[in-house]
Structures are given as structure tokens and as C-alpha cells.
């Protein structure tokens, strides 16, 4: 099904897509140039993910990235985008345990970056923050399952909610987020059957990453799907390019051309 009918994608449009059975496409972006390309390709949602901490800054987790850095990335993305809904992650430490701090952080993202919505990780633990942010009229997206900001509690990046107790908590958290007024939920790395069950049980769109095909849409990290992050190859990842190799080969060729005095040639200089 085509997605070209929306000039601008809104949270309302996402809900309509779910109702119609049209799958929602979502990718991350962190800078102006990639965001321009992705938006031109008619992506529905751009996530300024805190995965910027990994793929832009080279950290081993999403924990170090700051609110100021997230706002910088979001500002660059927003400048590029005409059509997509732009959702920005609240970084670790900017919302947990203090709903007033959560609201302040969200207002900064909306005001200083011009974002359209925020995303945060967790269910019952962060529900006060979710409600307070929503009370200010800021759209909120939840994120359940493998929540990378809790990686040091989990200890591994393996599939979450395989055990009954964790699956039941996830079902309850999804309901809680929907009842609070979230416009959508990301489900990361959980069994496909559980993801489908949760998707069917809520009216808001559910976007999966490593959550199978029974969800309302898919999200990937742009650096992973373009093959820039060579070393990362989980089962759920489909690579559409091998950009690491292509860029390395292009740069190697450039180095050779400069060394061989082949570049610049006669046509590449001024007279
Ligand atoms: O930060 C991010 O890129 C994310 C996606 C993996 C959903 O939260």
C-alpha cells in the first residue's frame, strides 16, 4: 500500500494507517544530510534515537549521550524534514525518577529543536513522567522489551520477555502506556507472537525492531540497514547496502589518485 497521500505525517495519520492496515515505516537519523535523503524517500517517521550515542559518538551504550547533544542532533534533523513525523529520544538521566525533570527535558526538546514528539523507555516505572509530559500537550511514544538504557541491568542484548513474568509485565505496560495517552509504542527484540498479541490488544500503533511482522510498522537504525556498522548483525537486521565497504573503497581510490598525481586532471582545474 502506498504512503504518498500524507503531505505531513502526524500522530493522527499513524493511527489511521494502523486502522487501514497500512504498515508504518520508521528509521533513525541524527544529521541534516541523512534526514534529507530519508525524508525524500517518503519515510513516515524519523527517530532521532539515542543510538546516536553508539553510531555517531562511538560509545558502547546509549547511556553517555546528553540532553544538549540530543537537541543538537534533533535540530539538524528538523531542518531537513518536510514530511516525516520527527520523534526524539529522551536520553538516559533526563526523565527517570523525576516527572518534573522529565517534563522540563521534553519541553527543551520541543522548544529548542522543534521536534514533533518524544520517546522514552519503560512502562510502570516511568508512568508518572509519561502522564506529566502528556499533560503539557507533548506527544509521547513508549518503548518496551529490550530497552537499551537498562542494558547494565539486563546484562546482555538477548531477546527479552521470553519468560511468562516478563511477558505479562510487558502486556500490562503496553496497556498502561495506551491508557495514559501515548500515541505509539516501540517493541524491541521480543518474540514475534508476543509482539503480535500486544499489537492486536491496543489501538495505538506498535512499531517493532526485532519483533516480527505482526506489528504495525518497522524501525531500524539507519547505520545498520546501510551497512555502515559492519560488526553488528543480529537476526532481525536486513542490510540494504554495504556502505562501509563502498565508502572505504571510494576513499582508497581517492588516496591512490592523489598519490599517483592522477587527481586533479586537466579538466578538474581552473585556467
Ligand atoms: O535509539 C534508537 O535508535 C532506538 C531504536 C532502536 C528504536 O530507540
PDB file of C-alpha atoms and ligand atoms in Angstrom:
ATOM      1  CA  UNK A   1       0.000   0.000   0.000  1.00  0.00           C
ATOM      2  CA  UNK A   2       1.380   3.438  -0.950  1.00  0.00           C
ATOM      3  CA  UNK A   3       2.139   6.113   1.652  1.00  0.00           C
ATOM      4  CA  UNK A   4       2.233   9.174  -0.541  1.00  0.00           C
ATOM      5  CA  UNK A   5      -1.141  10.663   0.389  1.00  0.00           C
ATOM      6  CA  UNK A   6       0.118  12.479   3.510  1.00  0.00           C
ATOM      7  CA  UNK A   7       1.887  15.799   2.881  1.00  0.00           C
ATOM      8  CA  UNK A   8       2.874  15.766   6.547  1.00  0.00           C
ATOM      9  CA  UNK A   9       2.735  12.710   8.764  1.00  0.00           C
ATOM     10  CA  UNK A  10       1.087  13.317  12.139  1.00  0.00           C
ATOM     11  CA  UNK A  11       0.379  11.066  15.113  1.00  0.00           C
ATOM     12  CA  UNK A  12      -3.224  11.042  13.863  1.00  0.00           C
ATOM     13  CA  UNK A  13      -2.041   9.806  10.442  1.00  0.00           C
ATOM     14  CA  UNK A  14      -0.180   6.926  12.111  1.00  0.00           C
ATOM     15  CA  UNK A  15      -3.372   5.885  13.888  1.00  0.00           C
ATOM     16  CA  UNK A  16      -5.221   5.963  10.540  1.00  0.00           C
ATOM     17  CA  UNK A  17      -2.513   3.790   8.988  1.00  0.00           C
ATOM     18  CA  UNK A  18      -2.960   1.214  11.737  1.00  0.00           C
ATOM     19  CA  UNK A  19      -6.736   1.255  11.245  1.00  0.00           C
ATOM     20  CA  UNK A  20      -6.318   0.752   7.475  1.00  0.00           C
ATOM     21  CA  UNK A  21      -3.656  -1.933   7.882  1.00  0.00           C
ATOM     22  CA  UNK A  22      -1.009   0.202   6.169  1.00  0.00           C
ATOM     23  CA  UNK A  23       2.397  -0.586   7.665  1.00  0.00           C
ATOM     24  CA  UNK A  24       4.356   2.334   9.142  1.00  0.00           C
ATOM     25  CA  UNK A  25       7.995   2.885   8.092  1.00  0.00           C
ATOM     26  CA  UNK A  26      10.445   4.393  10.568  1.00  0.00           C
ATOM     27  CA  UNK A  27      14.228   4.901  10.521  1.00  0.00           C
ATOM     28  CA  UNK A  28      16.679   6.768  12.697  1.00  0.00           C
ATOM     29  CA  UNK A  29      18.551   9.891  11.596  1.00  0.00           C
ATOM     30  CA  UNK A  30      20.864  12.168  13.519  1.00  0.00           C
ATOM     31  CA  UNK A  31      22.056  14.752  10.982  1.00  0.00           C
ATOM     32  CA  UNK A  32      20.750  17.063   8.263  1.00  0.00           C
ATOM     33  CA  UNK A  33      22.116  15.232   5.221  1.00  0.00           C
ATOM     34  CA  UNK A  34      20.788  11.752   6.034  1.00  0.00           C
ATOM     35  CA  UNK A  35      17.470  13.166   7.265  1.00  0.00           C
ATOM     36  CA  UNK A  36      17.014  14.938   3.901  1.00  0.00           C
ATOM     37  CA  UNK A  37      17.554  11.711   1.977  1.00  0.00           C
ATOM     38  CA  UNK A  38      15.300   9.652   4.235  1.00  0.00           C
ATOM     39  CA  UNK A  39      12.513  12.237   4.141  1.00  0.00           C
ATOM     40  CA  UNK A  40      12.772  12.431   0.331  1.00  0.00           C
ATOM     41  CA  UNK A  41      12.227   8.643   0.275  1.00  0.00           C
ATOM     42  CA  UNK A  42       8.827   9.130   1.974  1.00  0.00           C
ATOM     43  CA  UNK A  43       9.650   7.589   5.347  1.00  0.00           C
ATOM     44  CA  UNK A  44       6.722   8.004   7.741  1.00  0.00           C
ATOM     45  CA  UNK A  45       8.637   8.556  10.992  1.00  0.00           C
ATOM     46  CA  UNK A  46      12.203   9.681  11.674  1.00  0.00           C
ATOM     47  CA  UNK A  47      13.541   8.797  15.094  1.00  0.00           C
ATOM     48  CA  UNK A  48      16.373  10.914  16.444  1.00  0.00           C
ATOM     49  CA  UNK A  49      17.398   7.945  18.555  1.00  0.00           C
ATOM     50  CA  UNK A  50      19.778   7.952  21.476  1.00  0.00           C
ATOM     51  CA  UNK A  51      21.542   5.275  19.399  1.00  0.00           C
ATOM     52  CA  UNK A  52      23.392   8.426  18.234  1.00  0.00           C
ATOM     53  CA  UNK A  53      25.495   7.685  21.304  1.00  0.00           C
ATOM     54  CA  UNK A  54      26.699   4.485  19.569  1.00  0.00           C
ATOM     55  CA  UNK A  55      26.745   5.270  15.860  1.00  0.00           C
ATOM     56  CA  UNK A  56      27.615   8.980  15.920  1.00  0.00           C
ATOM     57  CA  UNK A  57      29.812   9.213  19.021  1.00  0.00           C
ATOM     58  CA  UNK A  58      31.267   5.679  19.256  1.00  0.00           C
ATOM     59  CA  UNK A  59      30.153   4.904  22.814  1.00  0.00           C
ATOM     60  CA  UNK A  60      29.458   1.275  23.750  1.00  0.00           C
ATOM     61  CA  UNK A  61      25.977   2.121  25.082  1.00  0.00           C
ATOM     62  CA  UNK A  62      23.284   4.781  24.784  1.00  0.00           C
ATOM     63  CA  UNK A  63      23.871   5.998  28.344  1.00  0.00           C
ATOM     64  CA  UNK A  64      26.507   8.727  27.837  1.00  0.00           C
ATOM     65  CA  UNK A  65      24.603  10.950  25.371  1.00  0.00           C
ATOM     66  CA  UNK A  66      23.343  14.176  26.955  1.00  0.00           C
ATOM     67  CA  UNK A  67      20.156  16.188  26.500  1.00  0.00           C
ATOM     68  CA  UNK A  68      22.134  19.020  24.880  1.00  0.00           C
ATOM     69  CA  UNK A  69      23.639  16.564  22.385  1.00  0.00           C
ATOM     70  CA  UNK A  70      20.219  15.067  21.582  1.00  0.00           C
ATOM     71  CA  UNK A  71      18.861  18.575  20.981  1.00  0.00           C
ATOM     72  CA  UNK A  72      21.779  19.332  18.624  1.00  0.00           C
ATOM     73  CA  UNK A  73      21.042  16.173  16.587  1.00  0.00           C
ATOM     74  CA  UNK A  74      17.299  16.887  16.589  1.00  0.00           C
ATOM     75  CA  UNK A  75      17.801  20.482  15.385  1.00  0.00           C
ATOM     76  CA  UNK A  76      19.852  19.214  12.429  1.00  0.00           C
ATOM     77  CA  UNK A  77      17.203  16.632  11.507  1.00  0.00           C
ATOM     78  CA  UNK A  78      14.263  19.011  11.859  1.00  0.00           C
ATOM     79  CA  UNK A  79      15.925  21.484   9.439  1.00  0.00           C
ATOM     80  CA  UNK A  80      15.897  18.763   6.768  1.00  0.00           C
ATOM     81  CA  UNK A  81      12.421  17.325   7.103  1.00  0.00           C
ATOM     82  CA  UNK A  82       9.277  18.307   5.200  1.00  0.00           C
ATOM     83  CA  UNK A  83       7.069  15.237   5.518  1.00  0.00           C
ATOM     84  CA  UNK A  84       8.042  12.783   8.244  1.00  0.00           C
ATOM     85  CA  UNK A  85       6.962  12.883  11.866  1.00  0.00           C
ATOM     86  CA  UNK A  86      10.137  13.512  13.896  1.00  0.00           C
ATOM     87  CA  UNK A  87      10.321  11.721  17.256  1.00  0.00           C
ATOM     88  CA  UNK A  88      13.234  12.441  19.600  1.00  0.00           C
ATOM     89  CA  UNK A  89      14.519  10.135  22.356  1.00  0.00           C
ATOM     90  CA  UNK A  90      14.747  11.455  25.891  1.00  0.00           C
ATOM     91  CA  UNK A  91      18.286  10.444  26.885  1.00  0.00           C
ATOM     92  CA  UNK A  92      19.219   8.429  29.956  1.00  0.00           C
ATOM     93  CA  UNK A  93      19.060  10.529  33.114  1.00  0.00           C
ATOM     94  CA  UNK A  94      16.720  13.169  31.713  1.00  0.00           C
ATOM     95  CA  UNK A  95      13.402  11.646  32.828  1.00  0.00           C
ATOM     96  CA  UNK A  96      13.778   8.650  35.147  1.00  0.00           C
ATOM     97  CA  UNK A  97      12.630   9.116  38.713  1.00  0.00           C
ATOM     98  CA  UNK A  98      11.516  12.735  38.443  1.00  0.00           C
ATOM     99  CA  UNK A  99       8.471  13.619  36.381  1.00  0.00           C
ATOM    100  CA  UNK A 100       9.144  17.385  36.648  1.00  0.00           C
ATOM    101  CA  UNK A 101      12.626  16.839  35.212  1.00  0.00           C
ATOM    102  CA  UNK A 102      11.032  14.661  32.502  1.00  0.00           C
ATOM    103  CA  UNK A 103       8.664  17.467  31.536  1.00  0.00           C
ATOM    104  CA  UNK A 104      11.488  20.042  31.537  1.00  0.00           C
ATOM    105  CA  UNK A 105      13.615  17.822  29.274  1.00  0.00           C
ATOM    106  CA  UNK A 106      10.695  17.251  26.894  1.00  0.00           C
ATOM    107  CA  UNK A 107       9.873  20.955  26.716  1.00  0.00           C
ATOM    108  CA  UNK A 108      13.508  21.709  25.831  1.00  0.00           C
ATOM    109  CA  UNK A 109      13.372  19.154  23.000  1.00  0.00           C
ATOM    110  CA  UNK A 110      10.103  20.548  21.652  1.00  0.00           C
ATOM    111  CA  UNK A 111      11.107  24.232  22.017  1.00  0.00           C
ATOM    112  CA  UNK A 112      14.794  24.192  21.083  1.00  0.00           C
ATOM    113  CA  UNK A 113      14.683  21.533  18.355  1.00  0.00           C
ATOM    114  CA  UNK A 114      11.124  21.917  17.058  1.00  0.00           C
ATOM    115  CA  UNK A 115      10.522  18.172  17.463  1.00  0.00           C
ATOM    116  CA  UNK A 116       7.067  16.698  16.934  1.00  0.00           C
ATOM    117  CA  UNK A 117       7.116  14.111  19.734  1.00  0.00           C
ATOM    118  CA  UNK A 118       9.363  12.451  22.295  1.00  0.00           C
ATOM    119  CA  UNK A 119      10.082   8.794  23.060  1.00  0.00           C
ATOM    120  CA  UNK A 120      11.121   7.278  26.375  1.00  0.00           C
ATOM    121  CA  UNK A 121      11.856   3.791  27.664  1.00  0.00           C
ATOM    122  CA  UNK A 122       9.855   1.814  30.226  1.00  0.00           C
ATOM    123  CA  UNK A 123       6.323   1.236  31.460  1.00  0.00           C
ATOM    124  CA  UNK A 124       5.091   1.392  35.025  1.00  0.00           C
ATOM    125  CA  UNK A 125       8.448   2.781  36.285  1.00  0.00           C
ATOM    126  CA  UNK A 126       8.093   5.957  34.194  1.00  0.00           C
ATOM    127  CA  UNK A 127       4.310   6.338  34.030  1.00  0.00           C
ATOM    128  CA  UNK A 128       4.258   9.495  36.188  1.00  0.00           C
ATOM    129  CA  UNK A 129       6.704  11.111  33.779  1.00  0.00           C
ATOM    130  CA  UNK A 130       4.646   9.963  30.789  1.00  0.00           C
ATOM    131  CA  UNK A 131       1.485  11.492  32.247  1.00  0.00           C
ATOM    132  CA  UNK A 132       3.144  14.776  33.147  1.00  0.00           C
ATOM    133  CA  UNK A 133       4.690  15.169  29.682  1.00  0.00           C
ATOM    134  CA  UNK A 134       1.353  14.359  28.053  1.00  0.00           C
ATOM    135  CA  UNK A 135      -0.398  16.892  30.302  1.00  0.00           C
ATOM    136  CA  UNK A 136       1.690  19.610  28.614  1.00  0.00           C
ATOM    137  CA  UNK A 137       0.370  18.551  25.205  1.00  0.00           C
ATOM    138  CA  UNK A 138       3.568  16.806  24.105  1.00  0.00           C
ATOM    139  CA  UNK A 139       3.006  13.551  22.178  1.00  0.00           C
ATOM    140  CA  UNK A 140       4.772  10.593  23.799  1.00  0.00           C
ATOM    141  CA  UNK A 141       5.905   7.288  22.317  1.00  0.00           C
ATOM    142  CA  UNK A 142       6.722   4.382  24.650  1.00  0.00           C
ATOM    143  CA  UNK A 143       9.498   1.799  24.227  1.00  0.00           C
ATOM    144  CA  UNK A 144       9.263  -1.681  25.779  1.00  0.00           C
ATOM    145  CA  UNK A 145      11.104  -5.002  25.534  1.00  0.00           C
ATOM    146  CA  UNK A 146      14.842  -4.563  25.110  1.00  0.00           C
ATOM    147  CA  UNK A 147      15.329  -1.033  26.402  1.00  0.00           C
ATOM    148  CA  UNK A 148      19.000  -0.151  25.774  1.00  0.00           C
ATOM    149  CA  UNK A 149      19.160   2.444  28.572  1.00  0.00           C
ATOM    150  CA  UNK A 150      18.754  -0.505  31.012  1.00  0.00           C
ATOM    151  CA  UNK A 151      21.429  -2.644  29.379  1.00  0.00           C
ATOM    152  CA  UNK A 152      23.558  -2.786  32.525  1.00  0.00           C
ATOM    153  CA  UNK A 153      20.557  -4.164  34.432  1.00  0.00           C
ATOM    154  CA  UNK A 154      19.775  -6.760  31.714  1.00  0.00           C
ATOM    155  CA  UNK A 155      23.457  -7.656  31.267  1.00  0.00           C
ATOM    156  CA  UNK A 156      23.004  -8.757  27.634  1.00  0.00           C
ATOM    157  CA  UNK A 157      21.358  -7.692  24.374  1.00  0.00           C
ATOM    158  CA  UNK A 158      19.486 -11.023  24.093  1.00  0.00           C
ATOM    159  CA  UNK A 159      15.755 -11.398  23.332  1.00  0.00           C
ATOM    160  CA  UNK A 160      13.515 -10.059  26.139  1.00  0.00           C
ATOM    161  CA  UNK A 161      10.167 -11.239  27.552  1.00  0.00           C
ATOM    162  CA  UNK A 162      10.615 -14.930  26.762  1.00  0.00           C
ATOM    163  CA  UNK A 163       9.620 -15.828  30.327  1.00  0.00           C
ATOM    164  CA  UNK A 164       5.965 -15.581  31.401  1.00  0.00           C
ATOM    165  CA  UNK A 165       6.509 -12.981  34.127  1.00  0.00           C
ATOM    166  CA  UNK A 166       8.366 -10.548  31.867  1.00  0.00           C
ATOM    167  CA  UNK A 167       5.865 -11.123  29.027  1.00  0.00           C
ATOM    168  CA  UNK A 168       2.977 -10.372  31.401  1.00  0.00           C
ATOM    169  CA  UNK A 169       4.678  -7.196  32.621  1.00  0.00           C
ATOM    170  CA  UNK A 170       5.159  -6.108  29.014  1.00  0.00           C
ATOM    171  CA  UNK A 171       1.452  -6.697  28.227  1.00  0.00           C
ATOM    172  CA  UNK A 172       0.479  -4.613  31.273  1.00  0.00           C
ATOM    173  CA  UNK A 173       2.982  -1.861  30.457  1.00  0.00           C
ATOM    174  CA  UNK A 174       1.640  -1.577  26.899  1.00  0.00           C
ATOM    175  CA  UNK A 175      -1.900  -1.172  28.248  1.00  0.00           C
ATOM    176  CA  UNK A 176      -0.692   1.366  30.805  1.00  0.00           C
ATOM    177  CA  UNK A 177       1.063   3.455  28.134  1.00  0.00           C
ATOM    178  CA  UNK A 178      -2.012   3.355  25.899  1.00  0.00           C
ATOM    179  CA  UNK A 179      -4.343   4.310  28.784  1.00  0.00           C
ATOM    180  CA  UNK A 180      -2.038   7.194  29.737  1.00  0.00           C
ATOM    181  CA  UNK A 181      -2.390   8.584  26.191  1.00  0.00           C
ATOM    182  CA  UNK A 182       0.801   7.586  24.338  1.00  0.00           C
ATOM    183  CA  UNK A 183       0.384   7.768  20.554  1.00  0.00           C
ATOM    184  CA  UNK A 184       2.532   4.710  19.875  1.00  0.00           C
ATOM    185  CA  UNK A 185       4.900   2.126  21.299  1.00  0.00           C
ATOM    186  CA  UNK A 186       8.204   0.676  20.074  1.00  0.00           C
ATOM    187  CA  UNK A 187       8.708  -3.011  20.896  1.00  0.00           C
ATOM    188  CA  UNK A 188      12.342  -4.086  20.690  1.00  0.00           C
ATOM    189  CA  UNK A 189      13.687  -7.636  20.408  1.00  0.00           C
ATOM    190  CA  UNK A 190      10.844  -9.732  21.820  1.00  0.00           C
ATOM    191  CA  UNK A 191       9.210 -12.927  20.475  1.00  0.00           C
ATOM    192  CA  UNK A 192       7.087 -12.255  17.368  1.00  0.00           C
ATOM    193  CA  UNK A 193       3.988 -13.950  18.833  1.00  0.00           C
ATOM    194  CA  UNK A 194       4.039 -11.717  21.918  1.00  0.00           C
ATOM    195  CA  UNK A 195       4.564  -8.605  19.760  1.00  0.00           C
ATOM    196  CA  UNK A 196       1.560  -9.531  17.606  1.00  0.00           C
ATOM    197  CA  UNK A 197      -0.578 -10.195  20.671  1.00  0.00           C
ATOM    198  CA  UNK A 198       0.307  -6.777  22.142  1.00  0.00           C
ATOM    199  CA  UNK A 199      -0.253  -5.066  18.775  1.00  0.00           C
ATOM    200  CA  UNK A 200      -3.722  -6.611  18.473  1.00  0.00           C
ATOM    201  CA  UNK A 201      -4.584  -5.674  22.052  1.00  0.00           C
ATOM    202  CA  UNK A 202      -4.005  -1.915  21.713  1.00  0.00           C
ATOM    203  CA  UNK A 203      -5.479   0.695  19.360  1.00  0.00           C
ATOM    204  CA  UNK A 204      -2.292   2.783  19.126  1.00  0.00           C
ATOM    205  CA  UNK A 205       0.380   1.897  16.528  1.00  0.00           C
ATOM    206  CA  UNK A 206       3.094  -0.530  17.609  1.00  0.00           C
ATOM    207  CA  UNK A 207       6.438  -0.301  15.800  1.00  0.00           C
ATOM    208  CA  UNK A 208       8.806  -3.241  16.018  1.00  0.00           C
ATOM    209  CA  UNK A 209      12.547  -3.744  15.861  1.00  0.00           C
ATOM    210  CA  UNK A 210      13.312  -7.426  16.107  1.00  0.00           C
ATOM    211  CA  UNK A 211       9.652  -8.026  16.975  1.00  0.00           C
ATOM    212  CA  UNK A 212       8.474  -9.857  13.844  1.00  0.00           C
ATOM    213  CA  UNK A 213       5.929  -8.958  11.184  1.00  0.00           C
ATOM    214  CA  UNK A 214       2.732  -8.853  13.254  1.00  0.00           C
ATOM    215  CA  UNK A 215       3.320  -5.273  14.417  1.00  0.00           C
ATOM    216  CA  UNK A 216       2.034  -2.073  12.756  1.00  0.00           C
ATOM    217  CA  UNK A 217       5.409  -0.898  11.459  1.00  0.00           C
ATOM    218  CA  UNK A 218       9.164  -1.384  11.489  1.00  0.00           C
ATOM    219  CA  UNK A 219      12.110   0.695  12.664  1.00  0.00           C
ATOM    220  CA  UNK A 220      15.831   0.191  12.052  1.00  0.00           C
ATOM    221  CA  UNK A 221      18.943   2.201  12.826  1.00  0.00           C
ATOM    222  CA  UNK A 222      19.987   3.794   9.513  1.00  0.00           C
ATOM    223  CA  UNK A 223      23.691   2.964  10.019  1.00  0.00           C
ATOM    224  CA  UNK A 224      22.778  -0.725  10.450  1.00  0.00           C
ATOM    225  CA  UNK A 225      20.481  -1.043   7.417  1.00  0.00           C
ATOM    226  CA  UNK A 226      23.009   0.758   5.179  1.00  0.00           C
ATOM    227  CA  UNK A 227      25.862  -1.472   6.352  1.00  0.00           C
ATOM    228  CA  UNK A 228      27.921   1.307   7.938  1.00  0.00           C
ATOM    229  CA  UNK A 229      28.090  -0.650  11.220  1.00  0.00           C
ATOM    230  CA  UNK A 230      29.742  -3.772   9.816  1.00  0.00           C
ATOM    231  CA  UNK A 231      30.233  -5.645  13.076  1.00  0.00           C
ATOM    232  CA  UNK A 232      26.548  -5.595  14.132  1.00  0.00           C
ATOM    233  CA  UNK A 233      24.482  -8.392  12.581  1.00  0.00           C
ATOM    234  CA  UNK A 234      21.507  -9.521  14.684  1.00  0.00           C
ATOM    235  CA  UNK A 235      18.963 -11.837  13.041  1.00  0.00           C
ATOM    236  CA  UNK A 236      16.358  -9.056  12.678  1.00  0.00           C
ATOM    237  CA  UNK A 237      18.612  -6.773  10.644  1.00  0.00           C
ATOM    238  CA  UNK A 238      18.181  -6.614   6.871  1.00  0.00           C
ATOM    239  CA  UNK A 239      21.098  -4.827   5.203  1.00  0.00           C
ATOM    240  CA  UNK A 240      20.181  -2.840   2.099  1.00  0.00           C
ATOM    241  CA  UNK A 241      23.751  -1.686   1.308  1.00  0.00           C
ATOM    242  CA  UNK A 242      27.333  -2.334   2.362  1.00  0.00           C
ATOM    243  CA  UNK A 243      28.222   1.298   2.717  1.00  0.00           C
ATOM    244  CA  UNK A 244      31.260   0.706   4.941  1.00  0.00           C
ATOM    245  CA  UNK A 245      32.942  -1.224   2.109  1.00  0.00           C
ATOM    246  CA  UNK A 246      31.731   1.139  -0.615  1.00  0.00           C
ATOM    247  CA  UNK A 247      32.927   4.290   1.182  1.00  0.00           C
ATOM    248  CA  UNK A 248      36.248   2.664   2.150  1.00  0.00           C
ATOM    249  CA  UNK A 249      36.813   1.624  -1.494  1.00  0.00           C
ATOM    250  CA  UNK A 250      35.962   5.122  -2.761  1.00  0.00           C
ATOM    251  CA  UNK A 251      38.343   6.722  -0.249  1.00  0.00           C
ATOM    252  CA  UNK A 252      41.099   4.210  -1.106  1.00  0.00           C
ATOM    253  CA  UNK A 253      40.684   5.119  -4.772  1.00  0.00           C
ATOM    254  CA  UNK A 254      40.906   8.831  -3.914  1.00  0.00           C
ATOM    255  CA  UNK A 255      44.086   8.254  -1.871  1.00  0.00           C
ATOM    256  CA  UNK A 256      45.598   6.347  -4.815  1.00  0.00           C
ATOM    257  CA  UNK A 257      44.587   9.066  -7.307  1.00  0.00           C
ATOM    258  CA  UNK A 258      46.203  11.785  -5.171  1.00  0.00           C
ATOM    259  CA  UNK A 259      49.403   9.776  -4.629  1.00  0.00           C
ATOM    260  CA  UNK A 260      49.613   8.884  -8.353  1.00  0.00           C
ATOM    261  CA  UNK A 261      49.032  12.556  -9.310  1.00  0.00           C
ATOM    262  CA  UNK A 262      46.029  11.392 -11.315  1.00  0.00           C
ATOM    263  CA  UNK A 263      43.749  13.811  -9.374  1.00  0.00           C
ATOM    264  CA  UNK A 264      43.166  16.594 -10.247  1.00  0.00           C
ATOM    265  CA  UNK A 265      43.424  16.205 -14.013  1.00  0.00           C
ATOM    266  CA  UNK A 266      43.368  18.994 -16.650  1.00  0.00           C
ATOM    267  CA  UNK A 267      39.585  19.249 -16.616  1.00  0.00           C
ATOM    268  CA  UNK A 268      39.461  19.499 -12.853  1.00  0.00           C
ATOM    269  CA  UNK A 269      41.422  22.769 -12.508  1.00  0.00           C
ATOM    270  CA  UNK A 270      40.914  26.468 -13.355  1.00  0.00           C
ATOM    271  CA  UNK A 271      42.692  28.435 -16.104  1.00  0.00           C
TER     272      UNK A 271
HETATM  273  O1  LIG B   1      17.730   4.854  19.765  1.00  0.00           O
HETATM  274  C1  LIG B   1      17.247   4.150  18.869  1.00  0.00           C
HETATM  275  O2  LIG B   1      17.760   4.050  17.755  1.00  0.00           O
HETATM  276  C2  LIG B   1      16.036   3.398  19.178  1.00  0.00           C
HETATM  277  C3  LIG B   1      15.581   2.394  18.164  1.00  0.00           C
HETATM  278  C4  LIG B   1      16.432   1.193  18.231  1.00  0.00           C
HETATM  279  C5  LIG B   1      14.142   2.064  18.314  1.00  0.00           C
HETATM  280  O3  LIG B   1      15.457   3.581  20.205  1.00  0.00           O
END
